[in-house]
Every structure is written in C-alpha cells, then in structure tokens.
Short mmCIF file of C-alpha atoms in Angstrom, two decimals:
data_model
loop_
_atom_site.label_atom_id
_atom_site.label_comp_id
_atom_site.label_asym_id
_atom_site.label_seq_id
_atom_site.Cartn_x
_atom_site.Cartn_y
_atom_site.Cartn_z
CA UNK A 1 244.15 68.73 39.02
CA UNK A 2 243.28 71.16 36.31
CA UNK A 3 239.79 70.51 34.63
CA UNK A 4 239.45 69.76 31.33
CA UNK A 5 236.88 72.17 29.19
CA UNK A 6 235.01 70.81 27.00
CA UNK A 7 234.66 71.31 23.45
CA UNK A 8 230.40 69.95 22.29
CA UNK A 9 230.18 68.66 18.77
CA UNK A 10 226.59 68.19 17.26
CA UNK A 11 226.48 65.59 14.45
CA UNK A 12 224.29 66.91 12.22
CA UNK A 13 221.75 64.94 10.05
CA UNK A 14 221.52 61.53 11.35
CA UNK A 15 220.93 60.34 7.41
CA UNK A 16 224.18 62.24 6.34
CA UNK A 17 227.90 61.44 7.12
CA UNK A 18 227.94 63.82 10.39
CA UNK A 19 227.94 61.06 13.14
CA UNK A 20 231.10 59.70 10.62
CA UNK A 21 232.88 62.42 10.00
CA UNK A 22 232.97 63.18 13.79
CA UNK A 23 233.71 59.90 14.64
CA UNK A 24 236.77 59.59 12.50
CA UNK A 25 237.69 63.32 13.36
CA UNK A 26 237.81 62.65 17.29
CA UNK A 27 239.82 59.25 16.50
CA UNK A 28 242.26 61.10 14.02
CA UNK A 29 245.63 61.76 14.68
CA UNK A 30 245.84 64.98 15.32
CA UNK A 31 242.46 65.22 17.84
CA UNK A 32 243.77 62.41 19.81
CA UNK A 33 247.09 64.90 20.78
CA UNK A 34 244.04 67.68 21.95
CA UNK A 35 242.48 64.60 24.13
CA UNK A 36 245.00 65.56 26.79
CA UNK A 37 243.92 69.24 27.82
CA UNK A 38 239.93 68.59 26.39
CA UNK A 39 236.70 66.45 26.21
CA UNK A 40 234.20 66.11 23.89
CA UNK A 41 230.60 65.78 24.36
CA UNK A 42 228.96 64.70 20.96
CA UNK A 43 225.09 65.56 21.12
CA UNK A 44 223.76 63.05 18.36
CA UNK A 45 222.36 59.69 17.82
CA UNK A 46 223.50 56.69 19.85
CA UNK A 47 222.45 54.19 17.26
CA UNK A 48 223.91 55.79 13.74
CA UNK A 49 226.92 56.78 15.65
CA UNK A 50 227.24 53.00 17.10
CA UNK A 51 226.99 51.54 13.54
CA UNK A 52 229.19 54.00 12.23
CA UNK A 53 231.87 52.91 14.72
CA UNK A 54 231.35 49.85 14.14
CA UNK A 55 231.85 50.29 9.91
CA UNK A 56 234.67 52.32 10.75
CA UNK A 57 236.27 49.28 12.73
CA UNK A 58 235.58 46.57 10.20
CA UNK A 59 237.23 48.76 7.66
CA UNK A 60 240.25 49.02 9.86
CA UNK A 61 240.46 45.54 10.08
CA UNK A 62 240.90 45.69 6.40
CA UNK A 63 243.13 48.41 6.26
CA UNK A 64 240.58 50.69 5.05
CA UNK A 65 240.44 53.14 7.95
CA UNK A 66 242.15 52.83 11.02
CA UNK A 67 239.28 54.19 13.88
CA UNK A 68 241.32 54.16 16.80
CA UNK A 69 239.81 54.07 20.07
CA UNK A 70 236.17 55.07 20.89
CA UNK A 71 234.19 54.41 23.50
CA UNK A 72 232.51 57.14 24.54
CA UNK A 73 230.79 57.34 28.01
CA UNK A 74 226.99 57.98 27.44
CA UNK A 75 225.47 60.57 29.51
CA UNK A 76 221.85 60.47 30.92
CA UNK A 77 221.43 64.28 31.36
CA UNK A 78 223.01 67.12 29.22
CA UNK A 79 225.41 68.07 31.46
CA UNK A 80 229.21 69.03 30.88
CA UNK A 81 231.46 66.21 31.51
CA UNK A 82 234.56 66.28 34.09
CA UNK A 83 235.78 62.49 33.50
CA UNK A 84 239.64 62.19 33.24
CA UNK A 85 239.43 58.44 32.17
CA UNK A 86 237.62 58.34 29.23
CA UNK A 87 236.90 62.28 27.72
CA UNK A 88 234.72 61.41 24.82
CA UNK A 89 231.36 61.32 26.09
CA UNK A 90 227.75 60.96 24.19
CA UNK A 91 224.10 62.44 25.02
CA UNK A 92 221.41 61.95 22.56
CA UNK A 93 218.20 64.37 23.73
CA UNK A 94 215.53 62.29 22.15
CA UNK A 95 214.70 58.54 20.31
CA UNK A 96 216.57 57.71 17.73
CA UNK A 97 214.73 59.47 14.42
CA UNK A 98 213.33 62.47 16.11
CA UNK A 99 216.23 64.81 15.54
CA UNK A 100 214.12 66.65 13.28
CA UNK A 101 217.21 66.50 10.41
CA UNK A 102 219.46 67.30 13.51
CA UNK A 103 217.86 70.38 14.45
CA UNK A 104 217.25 69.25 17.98
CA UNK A 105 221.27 68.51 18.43
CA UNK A 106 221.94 71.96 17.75
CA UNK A 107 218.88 73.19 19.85
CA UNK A 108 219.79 70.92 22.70
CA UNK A 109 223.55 72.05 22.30
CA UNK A 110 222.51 75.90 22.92
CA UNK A 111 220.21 74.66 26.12
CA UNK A 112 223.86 73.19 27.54
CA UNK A 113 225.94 76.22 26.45
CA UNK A 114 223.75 78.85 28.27
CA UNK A 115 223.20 76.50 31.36
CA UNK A 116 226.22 75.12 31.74
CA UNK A 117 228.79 76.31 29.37
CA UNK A 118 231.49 74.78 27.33
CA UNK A 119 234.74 76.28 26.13
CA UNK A 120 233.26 75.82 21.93
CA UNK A 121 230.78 74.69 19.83
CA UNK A 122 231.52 72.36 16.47
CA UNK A 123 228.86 71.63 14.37
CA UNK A 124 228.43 69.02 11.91
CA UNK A 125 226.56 69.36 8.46
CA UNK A 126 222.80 69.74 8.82
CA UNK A 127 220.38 70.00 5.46
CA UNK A 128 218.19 73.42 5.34
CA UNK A 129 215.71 71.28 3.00
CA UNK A 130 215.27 68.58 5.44
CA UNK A 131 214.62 71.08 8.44
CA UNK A 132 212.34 73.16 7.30
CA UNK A 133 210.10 70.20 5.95
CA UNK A 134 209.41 69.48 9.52
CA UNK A 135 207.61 72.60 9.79
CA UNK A 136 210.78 74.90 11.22
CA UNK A 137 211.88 78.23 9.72
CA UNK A 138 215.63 77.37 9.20
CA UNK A 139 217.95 79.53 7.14
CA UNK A 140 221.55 77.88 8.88
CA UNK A 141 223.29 77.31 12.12
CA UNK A 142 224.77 81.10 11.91
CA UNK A 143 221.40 82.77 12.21
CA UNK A 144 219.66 80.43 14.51
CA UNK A 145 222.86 80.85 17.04
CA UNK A 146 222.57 84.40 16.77
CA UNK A 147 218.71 84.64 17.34
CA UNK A 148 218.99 82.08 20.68
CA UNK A 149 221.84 83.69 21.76
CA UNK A 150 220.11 87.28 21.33
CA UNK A 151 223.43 88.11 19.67
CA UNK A 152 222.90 91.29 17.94
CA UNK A 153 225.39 91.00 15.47
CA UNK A 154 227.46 88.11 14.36
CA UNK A 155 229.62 87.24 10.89
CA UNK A 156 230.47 84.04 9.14
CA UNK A 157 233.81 83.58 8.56
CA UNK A 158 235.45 81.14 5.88
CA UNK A 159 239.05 79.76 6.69
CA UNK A 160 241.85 77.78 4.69
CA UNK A 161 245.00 77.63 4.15
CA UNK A 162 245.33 79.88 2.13
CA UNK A 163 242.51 82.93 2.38
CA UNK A 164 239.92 83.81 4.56
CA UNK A 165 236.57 85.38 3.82
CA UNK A 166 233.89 86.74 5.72
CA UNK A 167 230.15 87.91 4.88
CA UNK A 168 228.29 90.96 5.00
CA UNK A 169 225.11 88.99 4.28
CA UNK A 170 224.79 85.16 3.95
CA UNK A 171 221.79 82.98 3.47
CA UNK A 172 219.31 85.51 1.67
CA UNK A 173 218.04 85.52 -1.78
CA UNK A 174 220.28 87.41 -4.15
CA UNK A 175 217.68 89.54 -5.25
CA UNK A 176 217.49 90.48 -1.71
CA UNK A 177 221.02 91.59 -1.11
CA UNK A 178 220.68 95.47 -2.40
CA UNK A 179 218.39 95.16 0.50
CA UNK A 180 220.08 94.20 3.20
CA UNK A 181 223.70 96.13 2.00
CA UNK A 182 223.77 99.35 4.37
CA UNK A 183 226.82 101.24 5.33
CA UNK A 184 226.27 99.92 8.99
CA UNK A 185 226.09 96.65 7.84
CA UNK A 186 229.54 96.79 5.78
CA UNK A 187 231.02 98.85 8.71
CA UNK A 188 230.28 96.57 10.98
CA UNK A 189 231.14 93.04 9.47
CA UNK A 190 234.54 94.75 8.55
CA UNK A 191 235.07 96.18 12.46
CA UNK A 192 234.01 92.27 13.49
CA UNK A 193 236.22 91.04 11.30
CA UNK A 194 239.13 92.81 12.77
CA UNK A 195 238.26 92.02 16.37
CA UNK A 196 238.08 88.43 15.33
CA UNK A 197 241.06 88.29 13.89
CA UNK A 198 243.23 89.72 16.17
CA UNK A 199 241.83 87.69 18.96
CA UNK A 200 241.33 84.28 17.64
CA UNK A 201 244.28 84.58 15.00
CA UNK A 202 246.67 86.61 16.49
CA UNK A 203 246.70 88.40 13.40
CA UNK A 204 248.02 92.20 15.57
CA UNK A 205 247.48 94.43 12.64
CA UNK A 206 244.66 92.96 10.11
CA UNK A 207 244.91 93.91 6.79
CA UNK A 208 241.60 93.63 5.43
CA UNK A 209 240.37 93.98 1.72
CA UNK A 210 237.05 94.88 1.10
CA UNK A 211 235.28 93.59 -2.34
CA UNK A 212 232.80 95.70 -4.66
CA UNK A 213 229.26 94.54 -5.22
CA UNK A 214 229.43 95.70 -9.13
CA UNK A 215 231.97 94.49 -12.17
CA UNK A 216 235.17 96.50 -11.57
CA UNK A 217 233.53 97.53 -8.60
CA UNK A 218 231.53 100.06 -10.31
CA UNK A 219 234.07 101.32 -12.92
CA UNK A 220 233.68 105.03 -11.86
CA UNK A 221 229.83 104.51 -11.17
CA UNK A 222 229.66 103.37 -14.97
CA UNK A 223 228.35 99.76 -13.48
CA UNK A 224 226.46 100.84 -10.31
CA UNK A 225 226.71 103.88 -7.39
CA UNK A 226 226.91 101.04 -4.84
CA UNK A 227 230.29 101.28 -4.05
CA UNK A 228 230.57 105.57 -3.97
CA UNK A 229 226.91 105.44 -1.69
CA UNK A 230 227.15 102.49 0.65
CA UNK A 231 230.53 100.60 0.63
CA UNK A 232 233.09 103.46 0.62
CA UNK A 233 231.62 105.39 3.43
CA UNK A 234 231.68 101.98 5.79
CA UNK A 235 235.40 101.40 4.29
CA UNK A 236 235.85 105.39 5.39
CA UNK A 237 234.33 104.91 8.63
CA UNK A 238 236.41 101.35 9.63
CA UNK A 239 239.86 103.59 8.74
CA UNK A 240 238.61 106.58 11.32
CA UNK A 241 238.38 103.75 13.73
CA UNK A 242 241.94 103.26 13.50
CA UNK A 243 241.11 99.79 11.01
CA UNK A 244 243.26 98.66 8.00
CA UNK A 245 240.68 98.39 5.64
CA UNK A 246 240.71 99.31 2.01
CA UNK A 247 238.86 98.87 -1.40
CA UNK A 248 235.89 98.47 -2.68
CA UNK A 249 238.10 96.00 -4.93
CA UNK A 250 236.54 94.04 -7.59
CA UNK A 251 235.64 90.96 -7.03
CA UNK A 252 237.39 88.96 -9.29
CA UNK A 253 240.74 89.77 -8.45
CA UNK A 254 240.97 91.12 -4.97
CA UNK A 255 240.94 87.19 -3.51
CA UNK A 256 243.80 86.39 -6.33
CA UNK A 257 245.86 89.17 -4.26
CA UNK A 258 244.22 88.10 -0.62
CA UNK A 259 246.04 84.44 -1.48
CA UNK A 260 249.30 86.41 -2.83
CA UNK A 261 249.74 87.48 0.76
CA UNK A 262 248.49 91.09 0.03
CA UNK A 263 245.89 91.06 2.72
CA UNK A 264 244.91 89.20 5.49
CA UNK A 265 241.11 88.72 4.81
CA UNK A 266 238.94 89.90 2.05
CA UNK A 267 235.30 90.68 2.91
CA UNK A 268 232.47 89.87 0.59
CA UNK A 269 229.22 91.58 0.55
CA UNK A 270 227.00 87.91 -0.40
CA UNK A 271 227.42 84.44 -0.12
CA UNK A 272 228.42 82.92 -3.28
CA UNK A 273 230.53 85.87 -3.51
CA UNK A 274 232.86 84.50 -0.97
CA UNK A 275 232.11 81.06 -0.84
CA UNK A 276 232.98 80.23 -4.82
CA UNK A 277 236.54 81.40 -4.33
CA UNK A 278 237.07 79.70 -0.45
CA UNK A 279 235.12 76.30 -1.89
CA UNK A 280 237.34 76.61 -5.29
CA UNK A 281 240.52 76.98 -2.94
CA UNK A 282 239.78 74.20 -0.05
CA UNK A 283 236.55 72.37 -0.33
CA UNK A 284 237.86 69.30 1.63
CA UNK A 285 239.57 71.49 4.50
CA UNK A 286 237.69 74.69 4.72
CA UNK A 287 235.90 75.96 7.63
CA UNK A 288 233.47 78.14 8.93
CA UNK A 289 233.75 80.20 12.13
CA UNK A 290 230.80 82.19 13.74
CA UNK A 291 232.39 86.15 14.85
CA UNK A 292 230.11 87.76 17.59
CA UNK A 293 228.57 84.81 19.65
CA UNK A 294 228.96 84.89 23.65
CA UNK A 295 231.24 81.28 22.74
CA UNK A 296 233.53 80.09 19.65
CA UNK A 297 231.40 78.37 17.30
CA UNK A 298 233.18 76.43 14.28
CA UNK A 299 231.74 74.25 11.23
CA UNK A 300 232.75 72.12 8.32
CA UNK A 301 232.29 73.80 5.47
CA UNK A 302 231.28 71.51 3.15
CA UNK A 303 226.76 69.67 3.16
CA UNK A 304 225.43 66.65 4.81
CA UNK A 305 226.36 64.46 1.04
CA UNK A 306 223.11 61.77 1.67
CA UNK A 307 224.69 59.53 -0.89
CA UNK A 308 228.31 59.06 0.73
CA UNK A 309 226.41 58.32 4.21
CA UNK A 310 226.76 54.72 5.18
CA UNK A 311 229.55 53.99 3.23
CA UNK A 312 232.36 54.76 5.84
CA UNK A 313 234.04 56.71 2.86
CA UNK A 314 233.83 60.30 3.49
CA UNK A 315 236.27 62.57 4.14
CA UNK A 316 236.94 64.50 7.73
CA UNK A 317 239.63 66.43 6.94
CA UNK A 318 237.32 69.82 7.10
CA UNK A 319 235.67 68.54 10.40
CA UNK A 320 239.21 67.32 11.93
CA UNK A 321 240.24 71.33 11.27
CA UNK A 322 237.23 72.70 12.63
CA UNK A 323 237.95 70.97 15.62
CA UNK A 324 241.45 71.83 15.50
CA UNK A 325 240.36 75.22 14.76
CA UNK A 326 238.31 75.59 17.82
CA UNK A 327 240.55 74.19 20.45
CA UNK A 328 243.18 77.08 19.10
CA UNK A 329 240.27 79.65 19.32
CA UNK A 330 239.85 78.05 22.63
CA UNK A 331 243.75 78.82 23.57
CA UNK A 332 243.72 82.14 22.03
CA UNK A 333 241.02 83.93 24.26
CA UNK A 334 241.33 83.91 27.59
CA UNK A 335 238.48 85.41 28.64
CA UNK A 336 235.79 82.47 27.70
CA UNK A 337 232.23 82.46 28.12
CA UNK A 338 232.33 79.28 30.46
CA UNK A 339 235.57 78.86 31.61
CA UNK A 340 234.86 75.64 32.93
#
C-alpha cells in the first residue's frame, strides 16, 4: 500500500484562534475529501486544542458548527506519522504555556522537516508582538524559514481568487525600503515568481506585471528615478531571460488590470503595497505561499484576532485554502523535498 505524506500544520498562538481555525479546517468538508491520499500532524497545544474541540462539538449540538470527526492520535516523539486508521495526529514539544506565542511550533516543525521530512508546511497565525516580548528577534514565519533553512532567497506570495501578488521586500520599515530595492533584488523576486508559478500553478507562460515604487511610476522621472535606475533594468534583465515581465506600472491601477485577467501576477516592491489590494480583494480566503524553500510552505493570511479566540466563532475559510492550497502544491511538483 502506497504511503500517505504528510502535510504538518503549526497552530500558531495558543491565546489566538489557530488551534480553532485548524481544527475546523481539518474537519471541513473539503479537507476531509484530502484525508484519503494525506495526514496531518498538528504541532500545537494538547489542552487549547482539546477545549477547542470540545466548543466546537457543543456548538454542533446546537447547530452552530458541525465539527465532524476528530480524534487525533497523539504522538510522543516528533516523528512523521504512517497510520492508515486514524491520519490526524498531534505532538505538542513542550507544557502547555511554553510555546513562547507559538514560536516553538514553528521551530519544532523545521527540526521535523529537515530530519524527517514532510510533503508541506501550513502555518497558523502567530503575533510578532507577542514573540519578540519573550526575548526573540522575530520579523515573520517567511524570514525565520528562510534563515533555518539557509535558503538564500525566498518570496512571499499572496493568493485569491482573483489576483496574486508577490514581494520584493516584506516585513521592513518603509523608510527602509529605498534600501533594500536593488536591481538584483527586483530581478530576482520576478525570476522566482515565474518558477513558482509555472510549477505550483501550472501557469506555462506567466504573465507577470511589475508595479512602480513612485506615483505614476515616476511620471517620466518627474516623481522619482527609481523606476529608470533600479526597476527597469531588473524588468530588462527578467525579458533577456526569456520571462514575460513588463512595467514598472503604477501602482494604483496595474492590480485593477491584474484582476481584469491582463496578467497573471503583479509584483510589488513593499508590503502594504501588495497586501492593501490582496486584503481589500479576499481577506477571509487569502493566502500566503513561501517561493524558494527546500518544501511548500503555505499560511492564512489574515492575524492571530485575541478577541475572537475562545469563542468558537472565527472563520477558517483562509486556513481551509491554505491547506487546500498546499496539498495541490503537493500534487503539482513531483520532485518533493521528502517524498515520504
């Protein structure tokens, strides 16, 4: 019999609605039909993700929320699971309240991944705020993947329905960004970009719009050189490479024609740059994939929301799609780092 890979889903900040939004996205609908080729191994807390289950089931008694079968199989080691019986299984690396704000979930689920390692990686909404107050320089998942990975390059990209977006820089200050922007940069977000799409989306020839860091993208160098000294020449250098890539576009109409159908992608040069437009679009179903990792890594899009937490009210459509998201990624490439 064929072994099931296994997709690992961290559950983010204890205190937020990760361990619910996981719960209700692995007892969904449309995950249960995925239980058939897949497991899960959830890397979180046994005791908010038992009471969560359990809120869950009272509310289904109600009609609130029907839950729909969990009972995971807890794990004593962090280990990949083979089990054909039950394939949602459970390890929690520490006590209960010693995540650190869930940093230890995603640590722990990058220990598994290079020892042992998994078809994907779905992550659940951490806070940056609560992290570092533990005494941890944290920025986001993306760059702490990237630096224990030693992945030299990597690129957030934003999906929905209807546009995709990815980042040239992402969790710096904006004052910062002129100082990060190079041509090599630019060049190589947009050649990742391409790769990522064509092998994850089956997207054969990506059309890929490219925005302007000025108003009107410069308006002839009237608003800024940017675009002429730094973006055109990485725009110039994607095309030699045999890349459909054009622009610099402005910025506030080039994602207005991306959702038209006139391109296939649209990549920003900052993070609220992108993000306002994908958030605007699909903040309840938008998701976040990780280009450039040695393993498919995808994310809600949307925070750790403290004060819907307990409540057994929030909404998993965006984790449900990230999971979706990365058992297609998982069917798309067949070369996988752990083909297990």
């Amino acid at each position: 019999m064929k072994q099931r890979r296994t997709i690992i889903i961290t559950a983010g900040d204890p205190k937020g609605i990760g361990p619910e939004v996981v719960i209700k996205a692995l007892t969904s609908a449309p995950i249960q039909n995925l239980r058939a080729e897949l497991n899960f191994l959830i890397v979180g807390p046994t005791e908010p993700i038992a009471q969560t289950a359990g809120l869950l089931d009272a509310s289904a008694k109600s009609g609130a929320w029907l839950s729909g079968d969990f009972n995971p199989t807890r794990l004593k080691t962090p280990e990949i699971p083979s089990g054909e019986n039950n394939n949602i299984f459970l390890y929690e690396p520490m006590p209960a309240g010693e995540s650190r704000g869930g940093l230890d979930y995603i640590l722990t689920a990058i220990e598994i991944m290079k020892s042992n390692p998994a078809a994907g990686l779905v992550t659940a909404p951490v806070s940056k705020e609560a992290i570092n107050k533990t005494g941890f320089n944290f920025t986001g998942h993306t760059e702490l993947l990237a630096q224990k990975t030693l992945s030299r390059k990597v690129t957030m990209m934003f999906t929905a329905p209807q546009l995709k977006v990815t980042l040239v820089t992402t969790h710096i200050a904006y004052k910062k960004v002129l100082l990060y922007l190079t041509t090599d940069k630019i060049f190589s977000t947009i050649e990742q970009t391409d790769d990522g799409l064509r092998k994850y989306f089956n997207v054969a020839q990506p059309r890929i719009a490219v925005c302007g860091l000025n108003p009107h993208a410069g308006e002839g160098q009237a608003f800024g050189r940017e675009e002429s000294r730094i973006i055109e020449p990485a725009i110039k250098l994607g095309r030699q490479r045999k890349i459909n890539c054009i622009g610099p576009f402005p910025a506030d109409s080039v994602f207005y024609r991306a959702v038209k159908g006139e391109f296939d992608v649209v990549v920003a040069l900052y993070h609220d740059q992108g993000l306002i437009p994908i958030k605007t679009l699909a903040f309840s179903n938008a998701i976040q994939v990780t280009l450039g990792l040695p393993f498919i890594r995808t994310s809600p899009a949307h925070g750790v929301a403290y004060d819907l937490a307990g409540k057994g009210i929030a909404n998993p459509a965006s984790m449900i799609e990230a999971v979706k998201l990365a058992a297609s990624m998982v069917s798309s490439n067949g070369s996988l780092f752990g083909n297990n």
